[in-house]
Amino acid sequence: MGISVLVPCWAFVFLSLNSVEFTGSETVGEELATMSETETLVLSDSESSSCGCHSLKRERVASIDREASLLFEQAAVKYSETANNGRTFGQEHKQEVDSPNKMVLIPAGEFMMGTNNPGIPQDGESPERRVHLDQFYMDIHEVSNQEFQKFVNVTNYVTEAETFGDSFVFEGLLSKDVKSQISQAVAAAPWWLPVRGADWRHPEGPDSSITDRLDHPVLHVSWSDASAYCAWAGKRLPTEAEWEYACQGGLNNRLFPWGNKLHPKGQHYANLWQGEFPTHNSGEDGYTSTSPVMSFPANGYGLYNMVGNAWEWTSDWWTVHHTTDELHNPNGPATGHDRVKKGGSYMCHKSYCYRYRCAARSQNTPDSSASNLGFRCASQEKL
């Protein structure tokens, strides 16, 4: 069963919110904080061919020292101390679950990272470069609502979406009651709405819950939230290179984790958008929103949903400029403004957001959260 979204077909047709056009900054959170209730957010022209999810950004929180946190585990501890009354997540709060997310060995090797045939050149997908990686372990699936709930129960952790009081949600998933209370939207991507009360427990706002979705990926988690979870679990976020290498599943020069054909033998291998984006998702793959974390076939390394379903944070700072030199275990730039996310989501469609390829990439500020953004963990040791 599909969903229909009553929004304009193109980005520069505004929602009927009595909106006032303005030329704004690149940070949506800052615009939201300074605009009147009836104004509509305007993104840059480059957003007109995108789902807009990489521009759902908050202004930075002054109490979080991200620029000084060059290692994500250190950032996770600092954030935890700030948001959770000085409580750190060391060994005394190590993950205690009955069925933790299993990890698989990703063998050491080399691969060609990026592509010389970029699907979205402005994303910095090129050039292709040789990368060598030591072996590491990766969660076989995205962190689920159930796993994140256990983390919160043990630590009393508070996510950034809960602290801010809102998060971005795709309009097609909202109830009429919730939509009736919203008077702002992203003009260049009007299907994205800032929703009060949207967080990991309430993915589509205060009248929704995860009760029947405990096996789905946790959503509305910022980079800082994901890092805090990984640190608590004794793990870390994967680097962009590790994520992309793992995505390929042992294959070389392939678009997707399973090969080059999107629908081998007519079968769906990922949770993506079918139909016309953003007005109609037919749900031909069985889902119009997220799917359980172990849906669809695993890749050659035994990893599920590496593309589609939910975007996944990595540890790297964002840049679109890459060296062609051979690299060993690269960690990305030393500093930056945005963090890299990989894999695309259930909202991706080739006509609008062709980012469900292993080499594709996008970015958000570390405090961003949305209804299609999650993560999985990596580690140097099997846990």
XYZ file of C-alpha atoms in Angstrom:
383
model
C 0.000 0.000 0.000
C 1.468 3.319 -1.040
C 1.327 6.784 0.400
C 0.410 9.991 -1.357
C 1.982 13.283 -0.439
C 0.128 16.456 -1.363
C 3.122 18.668 -2.040
C 4.277 20.568 -5.107
C 6.246 18.640 -7.703
C 9.158 21.070 -7.815
C 11.266 22.720 -5.218
C 10.524 26.355 -5.866
C 6.768 26.088 -5.528
C 6.049 26.908 -1.898
C 3.635 25.211 0.442
C 0.475 27.163 1.228
C 1.716 28.341 4.603
C 1.359 32.088 4.026
C 5.086 31.946 3.562
C 7.472 34.806 2.958
C 10.446 34.114 0.701
C 13.861 35.134 1.937
C 17.480 34.404 1.160
C 18.885 32.560 4.120
C 21.977 30.964 5.521
C 22.933 27.377 4.783
C 21.919 26.238 8.240
C 18.260 25.359 8.574
C 18.375 25.289 12.369
C 19.572 28.890 12.438
C 16.781 29.928 10.073
C 14.187 28.192 12.198
C 15.423 29.974 15.287
C 15.179 33.454 13.761
C 12.127 33.296 11.511
C 8.524 34.132 12.242
C 5.988 31.337 12.497
C 4.655 31.792 8.962
C 7.922 31.919 7.063
C 9.184 29.184 4.781
C 12.792 28.029 4.684
C 14.644 28.545 1.418
C 17.583 26.379 0.395
C 20.138 26.971 -2.336
C 19.507 26.235 -6.017
C 21.636 23.089 -5.753
C 18.939 21.529 -3.572
C 16.421 21.419 -6.424
C 17.669 18.000 -7.609
C 17.929 16.451 -4.170
C 15.685 15.038 -1.463
C 16.979 17.919 0.679
C 17.880 15.715 3.646
C 21.516 16.857 3.741
C 20.426 20.415 4.480
C 18.304 19.698 7.543
C 20.841 21.275 9.858
C 20.650 22.922 13.251
C 22.768 25.769 14.435
C 25.586 24.561 16.618
C 25.045 24.187 20.335
C 27.536 26.358 22.182
C 27.808 23.979 25.139
C 29.128 21.156 22.937
C 32.819 21.490 22.099
C 32.807 19.616 18.794
C 35.699 21.401 17.134
C 38.026 20.273 19.896
C 36.768 16.682 19.611
C 38.766 15.232 16.762
C 38.206 11.630 17.848
C 34.600 10.531 17.891
C 34.936 8.490 21.090
C 36.237 11.575 22.876
C 33.375 13.583 21.412
C 30.892 11.003 22.618
C 32.225 11.178 26.175
C 32.257 14.994 26.193
C 28.743 15.143 24.851
C 27.531 12.582 27.351
C 28.975 14.575 30.210
C 27.334 17.757 28.944
C 23.870 16.367 28.302
C 23.604 13.797 31.044
C 24.658 15.456 34.292
C 28.318 14.594 34.125
C 27.699 10.906 33.642
C 30.230 9.136 31.431
C 29.744 5.864 29.636
C 32.842 3.856 30.443
C 33.148 0.158 31.229
C 30.754 0.459 34.165
C 27.987 1.261 31.665
C 29.108 -1.120 28.941
C 26.316 -2.546 26.854
C 24.265 -5.142 28.708
C 21.791 -6.696 26.318
C 20.421 -10.171 25.744
C 20.945 -10.098 21.987
C 23.434 -7.383 20.995
C 23.969 -6.456 17.378
C 26.257 -9.133 15.950
C 29.485 -8.083 14.290
C 31.263 -9.668 11.336
C 34.898 -9.501 10.340
C 35.677 -7.242 7.416
C 39.018 -8.592 6.166
C 42.034 -6.416 5.525
C 42.449 -5.405 1.923
C 42.600 -2.647 -0.629
C 39.906 -1.172 -2.827
C 39.189 1.741 -5.110
C 37.302 4.303 -3.042
C 35.054 6.782 -4.812
C 34.377 6.735 -8.546
C 35.538 8.382 -11.739
C 31.937 8.266 -12.980
C 30.149 10.180 -10.243
C 26.367 10.076 -10.109
C 26.317 13.371 -8.200
C 29.610 15.208 -8.910
C 28.987 18.037 -6.421
C 29.014 15.485 -3.592
C 32.737 14.810 -4.042
C 32.324 11.201 -5.167
C 35.438 11.462 -7.346
C 38.260 10.883 -7.998
C 38.714 7.167 -7.611
C 41.666 6.444 -5.293
C 43.321 3.334 -3.900
C 42.819 2.757 -0.179
C 44.357 0.084 2.058
C 42.517 -0.960 5.220
C 43.373 -3.142 8.184
C 40.747 -5.665 9.230
C 37.918 -4.468 11.417
C 34.505 -5.589 12.591
C 31.146 -4.072 11.713
C 27.600 -4.478 12.998
C 25.628 -6.668 10.626
C 22.735 -4.217 10.723
C 21.812 -0.682 11.696
C 21.349 -0.046 15.402
C 17.712 -0.832 16.128
C 15.153 0.940 18.280
C 15.330 -1.933 20.744
C 19.111 -1.657 21.093
C 19.025 2.114 21.466
C 16.231 1.795 24.026
C 18.393 -0.488 26.161
C 21.208 2.054 25.957
C 18.882 4.817 27.146
C 17.451 2.646 29.918
C 20.938 1.970 31.301
C 22.367 5.476 30.948
C 19.368 7.837 31.041
C 20.821 9.356 27.888
C 18.993 12.317 26.315
C 19.289 12.762 22.553
C 19.825 16.120 20.916
C 16.413 16.015 19.225
C 14.858 15.662 22.691
C 16.994 18.516 23.994
C 16.084 20.812 21.105
C 12.454 19.694 21.268
C 12.015 19.004 17.561
C 13.378 17.180 14.549
C 12.722 16.995 10.805
C 10.123 14.530 9.502
C 9.040 13.640 5.979
C 5.568 15.119 5.485
C 4.065 11.994 3.951
C 4.433 10.145 7.264
C 2.708 12.746 9.455
C -0.835 12.601 10.752
C -3.283 15.357 9.820
C -3.305 16.551 13.431
C 0.463 17.001 13.525
C 0.594 18.701 10.115
C -2.163 21.107 11.104
C 0.102 22.501 13.849
C 3.069 23.171 11.550
C 3.515 26.478 9.763
C 7.093 26.116 8.507
C 8.663 24.050 5.767
C 11.821 23.888 3.699
C 10.873 25.766 0.525
C 13.275 23.889 -1.744
C 12.196 20.586 -0.188
C 8.695 21.192 1.179
C 8.251 17.545 2.111
C 10.548 18.174 5.102
C 8.831 19.703 8.125
C 10.223 20.624 11.568
C 8.045 18.709 14.035
C 7.809 19.479 17.731
C 8.027 16.298 19.764
C 9.649 14.231 17.009
C 12.493 12.099 18.364
C 13.715 8.514 18.392
C 10.754 7.376 20.510
C 8.283 9.322 18.358
C 9.557 9.102 14.763
C 6.598 10.963 13.241
C 5.887 13.298 16.139
C 4.162 13.067 19.524
C 1.277 10.897 18.307
C 3.599 8.139 17.014
C 5.658 5.478 18.773
C 8.142 2.671 18.151
C 6.128 0.013 19.978
C 5.614 -2.009 16.806
C 8.974 -1.022 15.286
C 11.548 -2.174 17.813
C 13.347 -4.104 15.068
C 13.534 -1.038 12.794
C 16.558 1.300 12.744
C 16.626 4.000 15.404
C 16.034 7.405 13.799
C 16.382 11.055 14.824
C 19.863 10.401 16.220
C 22.534 13.039 15.711
C 26.189 12.248 15.065
C 26.833 13.025 18.715
C 24.084 10.630 19.822
C 25.447 7.876 17.590
C 28.970 8.421 18.910
C 27.728 8.247 22.499
C 25.971 4.938 21.839
C 29.053 3.469 20.156
C 31.305 4.544 23.026
C 28.926 2.966 25.544
C 28.902 -0.264 23.543
C 32.718 -0.300 23.408
C 32.612 0.372 19.687
C 32.979 3.367 17.367
C 31.531 4.803 14.202
C 33.133 3.465 11.013
C 35.285 5.742 8.912
C 33.907 6.626 5.502
C 36.547 4.385 3.889
C 35.622 1.446 6.142
C 31.929 1.944 5.449
C 32.396 2.077 1.673
C 34.730 -0.924 1.646
C 32.278 -2.932 3.752
C 29.383 -1.840 1.524
C 30.997 -3.474 -1.496
C 30.924 -6.858 0.221
C 34.099 -8.104 -1.423
C 33.070 -7.031 -4.929
C 35.063 -4.581 -7.051
C 33.770 -1.615 -9.022
C 30.110 -2.293 -8.309
C 27.380 0.304 -7.821
C 25.483 -1.512 -5.096
C 26.357 -3.959 -2.303
C 25.130 -6.842 -4.486
C 26.300 -5.766 -7.962
C 25.373 -3.342 -10.738
C 21.717 -4.204 -11.340
C 19.234 -2.509 -9.031
C 16.713 -5.362 -9.263
C 18.545 -8.632 -9.963
C 16.066 -11.177 -11.360
C 13.305 -8.662 -10.692
C 13.829 -8.755 -6.921
C 14.192 -5.836 -4.509
C 17.499 -5.779 -2.624
C 17.036 -2.546 -0.676
C 14.358 -0.354 0.878
C 14.076 2.542 -1.570
C 11.384 4.800 -3.021
C 9.249 3.427 -5.838
C 6.965 5.749 -7.760
C 7.259 9.480 -8.302
C 9.246 11.341 -5.662
C 8.014 13.071 -3.560
C 4.331 12.753 -4.406
C 3.770 8.986 -4.375
C 5.596 5.969 -2.969
C 3.996 2.781 -4.240
C 5.799 0.630 -1.671
C 6.568 -2.093 -4.209
C 9.458 -3.288 -2.033
C 7.039 -3.783 0.862
C 7.753 -0.564 2.743
C 6.906 3.122 2.497
C 9.037 4.023 5.508
C 11.778 2.090 7.300
C 11.956 -1.689 7.258
C 13.289 -4.073 9.925
C 17.063 -3.919 10.146
C 17.571 -7.398 8.678
C 15.252 -7.016 5.714
C 16.441 -7.840 2.194
C 19.469 -10.019 1.341
C 22.801 -9.386 3.068
C 25.883 -8.532 0.999
C 28.976 -10.698 0.625
C 30.205 -9.800 4.106
C 26.850 -10.575 5.724
C 25.826 -6.928 6.179
C 22.176 -5.928 5.881
C 20.689 -2.702 4.501
C 23.985 -1.030 3.664
C 22.041 1.101 1.199
C 18.481 2.320 1.584
C 16.397 2.173 4.764
C 18.265 4.781 6.832
C 21.256 7.031 6.233
C 24.241 6.019 8.385
C 26.683 8.352 10.126
C 30.432 7.843 9.712
C 33.241 9.348 11.763
C 34.705 11.524 8.974
C 34.431 15.257 8.600
C 33.008 16.244 5.210
C 35.098 17.431 2.273
C 34.626 17.272 -1.497
C 38.357 17.485 -2.211
C 40.303 14.217 -2.184
C 43.892 13.266 -2.902
C 44.683 10.682 -5.565
C 47.541 9.331 -3.420
C 47.284 5.813 -2.025
C 46.051 5.936 1.545
C 46.245 3.567 4.504
C 43.358 3.588 6.983
C 42.289 7.176 6.171
C 40.231 9.068 8.744
C 39.174 12.033 6.625
C 39.950 15.707 7.349
C 41.150 16.726 10.796
C 38.365 19.281 11.208
C 35.241 20.409 9.456
C 31.672 21.659 9.726
C 29.631 18.624 8.638
C 30.033 14.882 9.131
C 29.767 12.306 6.338
C 26.766 10.000 6.100
C 26.455 7.085 3.705
C 23.974 4.705 2.171
C 20.870 6.708 1.345
C 17.447 5.927 2.794
C 13.911 4.770 2.054
C 13.387 8.210 0.460
C 16.021 7.739 -2.248
C 14.964 7.541 -5.892
C 17.235 7.760 -8.933
C 15.302 10.702 -10.362
C 15.851 12.804 -7.263
C 18.434 11.390 -4.867
C 20.669 8.796 -6.490
C 22.640 8.266 -3.314
C 21.957 4.593 -2.631
C 25.262 3.588 -4.233
C 28.322 2.491 -2.233
C 30.367 5.436 -3.560
C 27.608 7.979 -2.934
C 27.823 10.250 0.066
C 26.162 13.166 1.793
C 26.554 15.265 4.917
C 24.915 16.972 7.882
C 26.037 18.995 10.865
C 26.792 16.757 13.874
C 23.655 17.887 15.728
C 21.287 17.205 12.805
C 18.515 14.636 13.105
C 15.735 13.456 10.821
C 13.251 10.671 10.190
C 15.616 8.861 7.812
C 18.932 9.131 9.656
C 20.511 6.369 11.780
C 23.832 4.532 12.168
C 25.724 1.288 12.775
C 28.923 0.672 14.725
C 32.379 -0.684 13.948
C 35.234 -1.943 16.114
C 38.808 -3.182 15.881
C 37.863 -6.162 18.038
C 34.917 -8.528 17.890
C 32.473 -7.749 20.669
